[in-house]
XYZ file of C-alpha atoms in Angstrom:
678
model
C 242.973 186.431 109.293
C 244.861 186.911 106.033
C 248.027 185.640 107.682
C 246.276 182.503 108.905
C 244.858 181.827 105.431
C 248.273 182.208 103.877
C 249.777 179.763 106.409
C 247.028 177.213 105.767
C 247.467 177.586 102.017
C 251.222 177.148 102.333
C 250.806 174.036 104.501
C 248.352 172.598 101.962
C 250.805 173.214 99.087
C 253.609 171.617 101.097
C 251.394 168.617 101.799
C 250.616 168.267 98.095
C 254.309 168.486 97.200
C 255.184 165.826 99.781
C 252.395 163.618 98.482
C 253.623 163.934 94.904
C 257.061 162.938 96.148
C 255.737 159.444 96.889
C 255.019 157.014 94.064
C 253.402 153.662 94.642
C 254.763 150.489 93.055
C 251.832 150.139 90.634
C 252.117 153.683 89.278
C 255.866 153.288 88.909
C 255.309 150.118 86.877
C 252.693 151.874 84.708
C 254.940 154.934 84.403
C 252.113 157.301 85.324
C 251.974 160.166 87.817
C 250.974 159.153 91.342
C 249.408 161.794 93.590
C 250.768 159.904 96.598
C 247.715 159.742 98.782
C 247.632 157.058 101.435
C 246.622 154.386 102.122
C 245.477 154.164 98.473
C 246.250 156.515 95.598
C 243.567 157.573 93.112
C 245.018 155.513 90.255
C 244.967 152.274 92.263
C 241.385 153.046 93.302
C 240.392 153.295 89.635
C 242.136 150.028 88.724
C 241.042 148.317 91.967
C 244.666 147.415 92.714
C 246.324 147.013 96.060
C 248.339 150.184 96.586
C 251.858 149.544 97.902
C 254.608 152.047 98.683
C 258.245 150.978 98.680
C 259.560 152.132 102.015
C 262.992 153.650 102.334
C 265.322 151.836 104.720
C 265.105 153.139 108.293
C 267.813 155.510 109.438
C 269.028 152.909 111.933
C 269.777 150.507 109.072
C 271.613 153.220 107.132
C 273.723 154.047 110.179
C 274.471 150.349 110.782
C 275.574 149.859 107.163
C 277.793 152.921 107.337
C 279.340 151.579 110.522
C 280.052 148.211 108.900
C 281.595 149.929 105.905
C 283.866 151.953 108.162
C 284.891 148.802 110.038
C 285.678 147.054 106.763
C 287.810 149.959 105.582
C 289.701 149.923 108.894
C 290.382 146.186 108.581
C 291.576 146.594 104.989
C 293.918 149.388 106.006
C 295.269 147.220 108.830
C 295.830 144.275 106.471
C 297.664 146.458 103.984
C 299.869 147.732 106.760
C 300.781 144.175 107.746
C 301.601 142.982 104.224
C 305.271 143.919 104.468
C 305.687 142.024 107.731
C 303.835 138.861 106.676
C 305.919 135.766 105.929
C 305.728 135.071 102.203
C 306.134 131.331 102.691
C 302.816 131.139 104.514
C 300.956 132.873 101.719
C 301.783 130.671 98.744
C 300.909 127.036 98.273
C 303.675 125.134 96.553
C 302.139 123.326 93.595
C 305.357 122.380 91.900
C 306.446 118.723 91.790
C 307.570 117.324 95.112
C 311.232 117.351 94.236
C 311.046 121.063 93.496
C 312.646 120.580 90.106
C 311.363 122.592 87.167
C 311.706 120.462 84.110
C 312.917 121.389 80.685
C 311.532 120.810 77.245
C 310.746 117.126 77.712
C 309.171 117.173 81.179
C 305.629 116.140 82.043
C 304.223 118.711 79.672
C 306.912 118.704 77.053
C 307.563 121.514 74.679
C 305.057 120.892 71.923
C 306.505 119.817 68.625
C 303.518 121.371 66.900
C 303.732 124.818 65.335
C 303.446 126.848 68.536
C 305.181 130.153 69.050
C 306.752 130.070 72.514
C 307.042 133.412 74.247
C 310.597 133.683 75.449
C 309.843 136.628 77.664
C 307.816 134.397 79.943
C 310.744 132.276 81.043
C 311.171 132.792 84.775
C 314.023 131.928 87.033
C 313.605 128.769 89.136
C 312.438 129.322 92.692
C 315.745 128.381 94.242
C 317.636 130.903 92.120
C 315.483 133.946 92.606
C 315.089 134.813 96.250
C 314.236 138.504 96.209
C 315.534 139.105 92.727
C 313.196 140.262 89.995
C 310.659 137.722 88.805
C 311.464 138.238 85.141
C 314.628 137.687 83.231
C 315.798 139.568 80.190
C 314.056 138.105 77.192
C 315.672 137.680 73.799
C 312.869 139.589 72.153
C 311.159 142.239 74.227
C 307.437 141.556 74.255
C 306.708 144.930 75.831
C 307.632 146.623 72.561
C 304.633 144.956 70.896
C 302.124 146.202 73.471
C 300.291 149.504 73.490
C 297.811 151.254 75.735
C 294.781 152.524 73.830
C 292.645 155.563 74.534
C 290.486 153.483 76.898
C 293.450 152.516 79.064
C 293.505 148.889 77.881
C 296.672 147.052 76.890
C 296.646 145.850 73.274
C 299.005 143.704 71.230
C 300.301 144.510 67.738
C 302.962 142.453 65.998
C 306.025 143.811 64.205
C 304.222 143.957 60.819
C 301.377 146.093 62.145
C 300.630 149.377 60.379
C 298.799 150.847 63.367
C 301.353 150.286 66.094
C 303.898 152.864 67.104
C 306.454 151.139 69.364
C 306.306 152.759 72.794
C 308.995 154.997 74.101
C 310.690 154.453 77.430
C 307.890 156.150 79.328
C 304.869 154.213 78.098
C 301.617 155.768 79.340
C 299.719 153.247 81.423
C 296.184 153.120 82.747
C 295.632 155.057 85.928
C 294.473 151.860 87.640
C 297.874 150.332 86.953
C 300.178 153.317 87.205
C 300.804 152.875 90.928
C 302.424 149.472 90.422
C 306.170 149.242 90.005
C 307.563 147.832 86.784
C 309.661 145.208 88.571
C 308.585 143.271 91.653
C 310.046 140.358 93.495
C 308.338 137.022 93.736
C 307.940 137.485 97.484
C 306.258 140.848 96.849
C 303.910 139.235 94.354
C 302.927 136.490 96.758
C 302.266 138.945 99.556
C 300.189 141.210 97.343
C 298.081 138.329 96.006
C 297.479 136.900 99.472
C 296.447 140.322 100.764
C 294.091 140.667 97.793
C 292.484 137.327 98.646
C 291.924 138.392 102.260
C 290.462 141.703 101.152
C 287.986 140.008 98.820
C 286.546 138.007 101.710
C 285.767 141.272 103.483
C 284.273 142.840 100.373
C 282.013 139.872 99.529
C 278.934 140.943 101.491
C 279.090 144.458 100.088
C 279.675 143.058 96.590
C 276.571 140.873 96.781
C 274.440 143.802 97.887
C 275.799 146.068 95.176
C 275.340 143.452 92.438
C 271.823 142.646 93.616
C 270.839 146.309 93.341
C 272.444 146.603 89.900
C 271.000 143.446 88.347
C 267.746 143.060 90.238
C 268.640 139.456 91.122
C 267.614 138.768 94.736
C 270.574 138.639 97.066
C 269.898 135.080 98.250
C 269.597 133.804 94.675
C 272.766 135.618 93.669
C 274.728 134.165 96.587
C 273.540 130.646 95.754
C 274.389 130.939 92.051
C 277.845 132.310 92.803
C 278.448 129.440 95.223
C 277.490 126.993 92.469
C 279.911 128.728 90.129
C 282.899 128.709 92.483
C 282.179 125.098 93.500
C 281.096 123.299 90.318
C 282.014 125.468 87.317
C 285.106 127.504 88.102
C 287.575 124.875 89.431
C 288.053 123.112 86.082
C 288.854 126.065 83.814
C 289.436 128.939 86.285
C 288.026 131.578 83.955
C 287.651 134.234 86.675
C 290.118 135.238 89.394
C 287.783 135.436 92.365
C 289.532 138.011 94.618
C 289.707 140.687 91.907
C 286.206 139.923 90.655
C 284.640 140.230 94.129
C 286.527 143.423 94.896
C 285.522 145.059 91.629
C 281.942 143.813 91.950
C 281.782 145.857 95.148
C 283.413 149.018 93.808
C 282.647 148.783 90.074
C 286.251 148.131 89.040
C 287.730 147.119 85.699
C 287.626 143.353 86.295
C 283.841 143.264 86.742
C 280.927 143.808 84.393
C 277.206 143.127 84.565
C 277.584 140.979 81.441
C 280.146 138.763 83.145
C 278.098 138.400 86.339
C 274.949 137.526 84.396
C 276.758 134.874 82.348
C 278.217 133.362 85.536
C 274.752 133.148 87.078
C 273.159 131.787 83.895
C 275.805 129.076 83.610
C 275.441 128.073 87.265
C 271.644 128.084 87.074
C 271.647 124.855 85.061
C 272.412 123.004 88.308
C 269.012 123.854 89.745
C 265.460 123.390 88.496
C 263.193 126.231 87.448
C 263.117 128.902 84.778
C 265.859 131.022 86.317
C 268.358 129.952 83.644
C 266.093 130.987 80.748
C 265.460 134.376 82.317
C 269.180 134.989 82.816
C 270.099 133.766 79.324
C 267.605 136.215 77.813
C 269.336 139.014 79.705
C 272.749 137.701 78.637
C 271.802 137.981 74.971
C 270.668 141.568 75.465
C 273.977 142.455 77.109
C 276.032 140.485 74.573
C 275.404 142.884 71.705
C 276.648 145.833 73.714
C 279.661 143.999 75.113
C 281.142 142.879 71.787
C 280.753 146.375 70.365
C 283.007 147.741 73.092
C 286.821 147.554 73.059
C 288.304 144.244 74.153
C 288.321 143.740 77.907
C 289.144 140.930 80.293
C 285.581 140.633 81.716
C 284.200 140.279 78.181
C 286.702 137.513 77.362
C 285.782 135.703 80.577
C 282.068 136.058 79.865
C 282.373 134.806 76.268
C 284.336 131.727 77.347
C 281.680 130.785 79.875
C 278.886 131.562 77.433
C 280.631 129.233 74.991
C 280.671 126.507 77.646
C 276.980 127.056 78.395
C 276.011 126.869 74.730
C 278.165 123.800 74.128
C 276.528 121.908 76.987
C 273.072 122.776 75.634
C 274.014 121.418 72.198
C 274.415 124.743 70.358
C 277.757 123.846 68.788
C 277.942 126.703 66.288
C 277.228 129.381 68.868
C 279.757 127.870 71.265
C 282.427 127.790 68.559
C 281.756 131.393 67.553
C 281.684 132.754 71.104
C 284.957 131.041 71.990
C 286.486 132.313 68.752
C 285.601 135.896 69.628
C 287.034 135.361 73.101
C 290.319 134.036 71.685
C 290.577 137.017 69.328
C 289.943 139.452 72.156
C 292.525 137.680 74.313
C 295.066 138.060 71.520
C 294.056 141.690 71.076
C 294.784 142.253 74.772
C 298.162 140.528 74.418
C 297.458 137.841 77.021
C 299.984 135.597 75.286
C 302.603 138.157 76.311
C 301.727 138.267 80.013
C 305.194 138.756 81.437
C 306.319 140.887 84.402
C 308.454 143.225 82.300
C 305.341 145.014 80.994
C 305.333 148.420 82.609
C 302.378 149.101 84.862
C 301.284 145.513 85.446
C 301.044 144.715 89.135
C 300.958 141.216 90.650
C 297.150 141.033 90.528
C 297.011 142.156 86.893
C 299.671 139.654 85.890
C 297.873 136.869 87.771
C 294.597 137.617 86.003
C 296.184 137.773 82.554
C 298.185 134.569 83.056
C 295.204 132.617 84.361
C 292.967 133.842 81.586
C 295.485 132.912 78.897
C 295.726 129.353 80.211
C 291.930 129.215 80.518
C 291.707 130.090 76.824
C 294.343 127.491 75.982
C 292.640 124.702 77.939
C 289.118 125.543 76.754
C 290.351 125.660 73.157
C 291.530 122.050 73.429
C 288.266 120.979 75.082
C 286.134 122.419 72.277
C 288.477 121.055 69.619
C 288.012 117.527 70.958
C 284.252 117.519 70.621
C 283.977 119.517 67.400
C 286.824 117.616 65.730
C 288.558 120.801 64.626
C 292.084 122.077 64.865
C 292.946 124.138 67.952
C 292.700 127.892 67.505
C 295.103 129.087 70.238
C 298.514 128.631 68.611
C 300.751 130.585 70.961
C 301.994 129.324 74.282
C 303.267 130.823 77.498
C 306.044 128.901 79.180
C 304.545 126.149 81.317
C 306.514 127.415 84.336
C 304.034 130.267 84.587
C 301.535 127.648 85.775
C 303.720 126.831 88.766
C 303.699 130.500 89.788
C 299.939 131.015 90.001
C 298.515 132.359 93.240
C 297.920 129.371 95.510
C 296.449 131.210 98.482
C 293.084 129.462 97.937
C 294.597 126.033 97.278
C 293.747 124.594 100.689
C 290.256 126.046 101.045
C 287.592 123.522 101.985
C 285.430 122.355 99.080
C 281.808 121.728 99.991
C 278.877 120.645 97.782
C 276.385 122.297 100.132
C 274.996 125.814 100.392
C 273.120 125.997 103.652
C 269.954 123.904 103.559
C 268.996 124.996 100.049
C 271.551 123.051 98.028
C 272.802 119.490 98.083
C 274.156 118.008 94.843
C 275.293 114.759 96.443
C 273.617 111.483 97.308
C 274.646 112.071 100.899
C 272.569 113.872 103.474
C 273.553 117.387 104.479
C 276.944 117.687 106.140
C 277.755 114.014 105.485
C 280.310 114.799 102.778
C 283.710 114.816 104.517
C 285.898 117.887 104.595
C 288.030 117.952 101.473
C 290.567 120.521 100.351
C 289.717 122.067 96.993
C 293.185 121.905 95.372
C 291.757 124.092 92.619
C 294.980 125.854 91.634
C 297.171 122.765 91.413
C 294.393 120.908 89.576
C 294.028 123.689 87.009
C 297.788 123.978 86.494
C 298.162 120.227 86.055
C 295.237 120.080 83.612
C 296.794 122.805 81.476
C 300.024 120.814 81.292
C 297.990 117.832 80.120
C 296.298 120.074 77.549
C 299.713 120.730 75.966
C 300.058 116.997 75.334
C 296.456 116.780 74.096
C 297.239 119.472 71.566
C 300.083 117.373 70.146
C 297.859 114.279 70.037
C 295.234 116.191 68.060
C 297.622 117.719 65.556
C 300.075 114.864 65.073
C 297.614 111.960 65.025
C 294.271 113.386 63.922
C 294.990 116.369 61.684
C 293.833 116.003 58.102
C 296.595 118.368 57.029
C 298.964 115.413 57.216
C 297.376 112.132 56.180
C 300.425 110.118 57.128
C 300.159 108.961 60.712
C 303.616 107.984 61.916
C 304.156 105.690 64.863
C 307.132 107.875 65.697
C 304.680 110.552 66.879
C 303.174 108.164 69.399
C 306.612 107.023 70.538
C 307.441 110.680 71.275
C 304.135 111.380 73.039
C 303.948 108.249 75.212
C 306.836 109.056 77.598
C 305.602 112.619 78.029
C 302.154 111.359 78.952
C 303.577 108.790 81.375
C 305.854 111.412 82.933
C 302.943 113.819 83.362
C 301.052 111.119 85.227
C 304.015 110.210 87.417
C 304.707 113.844 88.324
C 301.088 114.762 89.021
C 300.677 115.731 92.686
C 299.632 112.798 94.861
C 296.452 114.567 95.949
C 295.314 114.751 92.313
C 296.291 111.270 91.152
C 293.739 108.519 91.770
C 294.541 104.906 90.961
C 291.379 103.166 89.677
C 292.398 99.959 91.451
C 292.469 101.637 94.900
C 289.709 104.235 94.899
C 288.276 105.735 98.109
C 284.725 105.085 99.259
C 283.642 108.720 98.741
C 284.403 110.610 95.550
C 286.716 113.638 95.707
C 285.534 116.947 94.196
C 284.371 116.541 90.576
C 287.131 118.680 89.054
C 289.742 116.264 90.412
C 287.914 113.251 88.986
C 287.572 115.113 85.668
C 291.333 115.447 85.399
C 291.819 111.713 85.959
C 289.130 110.943 83.388
C 290.850 113.260 80.918
C 294.173 111.482 81.394
C 292.735 108.048 80.508
C 290.865 109.631 77.606
C 294.153 110.996 76.279
C 295.670 107.518 76.526
C 292.872 106.159 74.326
C 293.116 108.999 71.811
C 296.875 108.578 71.539
C 296.683 104.824 70.852
C 293.473 104.662 68.830
C 295.150 105.097 65.412
C 297.147 101.934 66.170
C 294.373 99.615 67.362
C 295.550 96.937 64.941
C 298.575 96.455 67.219
C 297.398 94.189 70.083
C 299.574 95.916 72.683
C 298.133 99.326 71.910
C 294.570 98.009 71.697
C 294.939 96.413 75.134
C 296.105 99.748 76.556
C 292.917 101.342 75.256
C 290.795 98.598 76.843
C 292.533 99.093 80.191
C 292.061 102.862 79.976
C 288.367 102.335 79.245
C 288.063 100.080 82.292
C 289.732 102.767 84.413
C 287.260 105.361 83.129
C 284.365 103.101 84.139
C 285.695 102.732 87.689
C 286.010 106.498 88.049
C 282.483 107.000 86.681
C 281.097 104.503 89.198
C 282.876 106.359 92.009
C 281.407 109.638 90.785
C 277.946 108.067 90.599
C 278.123 106.676 94.126
C 278.626 110.130 95.650
C 277.265 112.763 93.267
C 275.087 110.817 90.842
C 275.371 111.238 87.088
C 272.779 113.955 86.471
C 275.316 116.774 86.812
C 278.205 115.452 84.728
C 279.868 118.116 82.613
C 280.475 118.162 78.880
C 284.120 117.191 79.420
C 283.147 114.224 81.588
C 280.653 113.204 78.909
C 283.307 113.287 76.214
C 285.618 111.145 78.358
C 282.796 108.622 78.834
C 282.113 108.622 75.093
C 285.789 107.986 74.356
C 285.827 105.131 76.856
C 282.851 103.633 75.022
C 284.690 103.933 71.708
C 287.433 101.666 73.041
C 285.169 99.013 74.540
C 282.537 98.944 71.770
C 284.316 96.452 69.531
C 284.822 94.107 72.466
C 281.124 94.415 73.355
C 279.965 93.593 69.816
C 282.461 90.796 69.132
C 281.629 89.069 72.414
C 277.920 89.180 71.607
C 277.026 91.143 74.728
C 276.156 94.359 72.927
C 274.501 96.883 75.203
C 274.484 94.355 78.053
C 278.263 94.530 78.262
C 278.842 95.674 81.889
C 281.300 98.460 81.085
C 279.335 99.709 78.097
C 276.140 99.600 80.157
C 277.756 101.946 82.685
C 278.727 104.366 79.926
C 275.257 104.308 78.358
C 273.635 104.921 81.747
C 275.965 107.834 82.447
C 275.318 109.527 79.100
C 271.576 109.010 79.432
C 271.512 110.530 82.929
C 273.764 113.427 81.941
C 271.448 114.581 79.140
C 269.226 116.346 81.675
C 271.811 119.057 82.413
C 273.925 118.575 79.288
C 271.670 117.922 76.236
C 274.766 117.762 74.043
C 275.375 114.217 75.281
C 272.284 112.938 73.468
C 274.201 112.996 70.190
C 277.053 110.962 71.677
C 274.570 108.438 73.069
C 272.807 108.103 69.708
C 276.085 107.398 67.919
C 276.917 104.534 70.277
C 273.430 103.033 70.085
C 273.406 103.149 66.273
C 276.770 101.416 66.112
C 275.488 98.668 68.420
C 272.581 98.009 66.071
C 274.721 97.933 62.945
C 276.369 94.888 61.419
C 280.138 95.466 61.562
C 282.084 95.806 58.319
C 285.338 94.025 57.692
C 288.240 96.467 58.183
C 289.810 95.119 54.976
C 287.039 96.780 53.002
C 288.088 100.089 54.484
C 291.837 99.600 54.344
C 291.864 98.127 50.856
C 290.310 99.103 47.534
C 286.758 100.406 47.490
C 284.356 98.916 45.026
C 281.420 100.984 46.204
C 280.366 104.196 44.584
C 282.000 107.338 45.888
C 278.722 108.841 47.031
C 277.931 106.000 49.455
C 278.648 106.876 53.063
C 281.033 104.213 54.419
C 279.908 102.123 57.388
C 282.838 102.007 59.773
C 283.179 99.357 62.469
C 284.194 102.037 64.980
C 282.486 105.123 66.368
C 284.097 108.457 65.478
C 286.685 109.934 67.804
C 284.886 113.280 67.626
C 281.085 112.876 67.821
C 280.261 116.185 66.139
C 281.697 115.107 62.768
C 280.220 111.617 62.489
C 279.465 111.152 58.747
C 276.903 108.444 59.448
C 274.588 110.841 61.275
C 272.852 113.590 59.350
C 273.972 117.033 60.376
C 272.028 120.249 60.404
C 273.717 121.806 57.400
C 275.281 120.836 54.098
C 278.555 122.529 53.199
C 278.859 121.058 49.685
C 277.086 123.912 47.843
C 279.451 126.368 49.482
C 282.645 124.356 49.073
C 281.993 123.551 45.365
C 285.304 122.190 44.127
C 286.821 122.202 47.605
C 286.360 119.631 50.316
C 286.189 119.475 54.080
C 289.723 118.121 54.254
C 291.054 121.544 53.365
C 289.317 123.038 56.382
C 290.236 122.699 60.041
C 288.436 119.372 60.440
C 290.120 116.469 62.189
C 290.104 112.843 61.110
C 287.543 111.025 63.257
C 288.636 107.614 61.898
C 292.452 107.761 62.095
C 292.799 103.968 62.160
C 291.743 103.845 58.502
C 294.872 105.756 57.485
C 297.253 103.199 58.918
C 299.194 100.766 56.779
C 299.525 97.936 59.284
C 302.102 96.083 57.192
C 304.669 98.809 57.743
C 304.277 99.099 61.516
C 306.365 97.264 64.010
C 304.868 96.242 67.324
C 307.016 97.595 70.186
C 308.508 95.276 72.739
């Protein structure tokens, strides 16, 4: 009898322990103890709530997932075993010019004549001279001597005047994640390793999505859709993130992934769909931001800050965008990205690829923000442009699609009606960065307030470089406005063509008084309109990016005088296209509202004779001049009130002493001293 009572008591205690092991969803949310009774616990009875228990996955699902993981590991091991026997030529897409020639200082990019600091250690041997020799050559000044590895295993850069840098000895300690890589690798080895990494990432993607969904709480389907939007619409232009390494480390928690970076990617991509998902993600981004910038510099943080800068810029938060990009540039310099050369001990092909891409992303984004804000570029060091021709091209020929199942269609075409089109993301990014080098020289030589004298010699030097860049652009990226296809290519390709014609206008704008140069600006504006109409016919204008919007604004600046002098005003056909595009783009890119307002105000204003601006001023100094043109950089338009007044802080100083560009360069020209070219 006693034994039976003891057994019953023990069974009852066990039952109570098992019950307390279960917690319903409501009690977990309230953070109260749940006694685990079913079908309804006591707490839910009191609150009259529906009691729900989160069920653990069935053992069959666990076994199936384990089996898939084992299969994936077997495939990865097999791929790694085949790397040495794979033909390198099939793994790399050649994105160099068709003649295979690597040009010198005055090629399509041109060595900038502005105060850049070229990194000699990044000069690589031409493809036809390397074979299986080492990728790097001996540099005149060893950049590796200026790099250190901190206590967190991150590479950092300190210059020769630093008081905290002890030049490394021969055996520089390297992070454990990098220590397995040899110090010198051949170009063929690098190509094989990068191609294998790309194939691995495709296998890891499903596991990565599941892992990230559990970590962030974002539903798997939503996460997959937002990442597709990022890789399709956001990433191709600036290539902030190297996808294979990011996907791999998202699955295993590696060094090239962070929750902050993933959340920023999703928040940026969420602007392409309706709903409050973007606001929810941005609130989480701001919570993670404080922690991220308090940590040592890291590549995921730089990538996240650059994209957060882009997101804030598109929404019209100029100051935040400028600050976030500034922090990113500082972190990139702290990590020594400007010294991303193969002779750094411990850097493998994947690490070098990530660092090189991220440096050029910083360089390109710096020029994009400088154009709108009207400020001098912040990234003043430059890798050799040949590093762009050596980027991993294994994803170059992937198919670009604007669809994501049945849940996403950002075209005017019905599902699956958009023709198959290769992405050409790598060659497009490399070519855009080469154009950014020329844009930098246009900004500094023709618009910088540090030198008020605008010399026509600067334009004469820039013009052939710009023409050569256009001529040497790959045929699949170059679209002639007079012979456009019926269906628009991917937006990042159109953006590059828009940016080229915008650069033509910016380069010639200071010399509008010369009829030949003014006509070139008009023709460039007409070309921009044709590209915008092509974009509208396929994708609409609701999803244009900030950079597209700036190109449209610049096109309007060239055609505005013709529209007003002809009496057409806003009914001018080309100007009407630009106004419609900016108005439609404000939905996703509120920043464009300011650009639209500037154009509209100029249309409603009586033009002022240029002689009043070029000659002596009889007006009082405190009167804001009324220019007959719209500013080259819409953020610094003096005719529109801005949100802050710097005068109390500058006191005896002035804005000219700061990094502000001249938004009316034509006023500085003395037309009597210029000679019209033949």
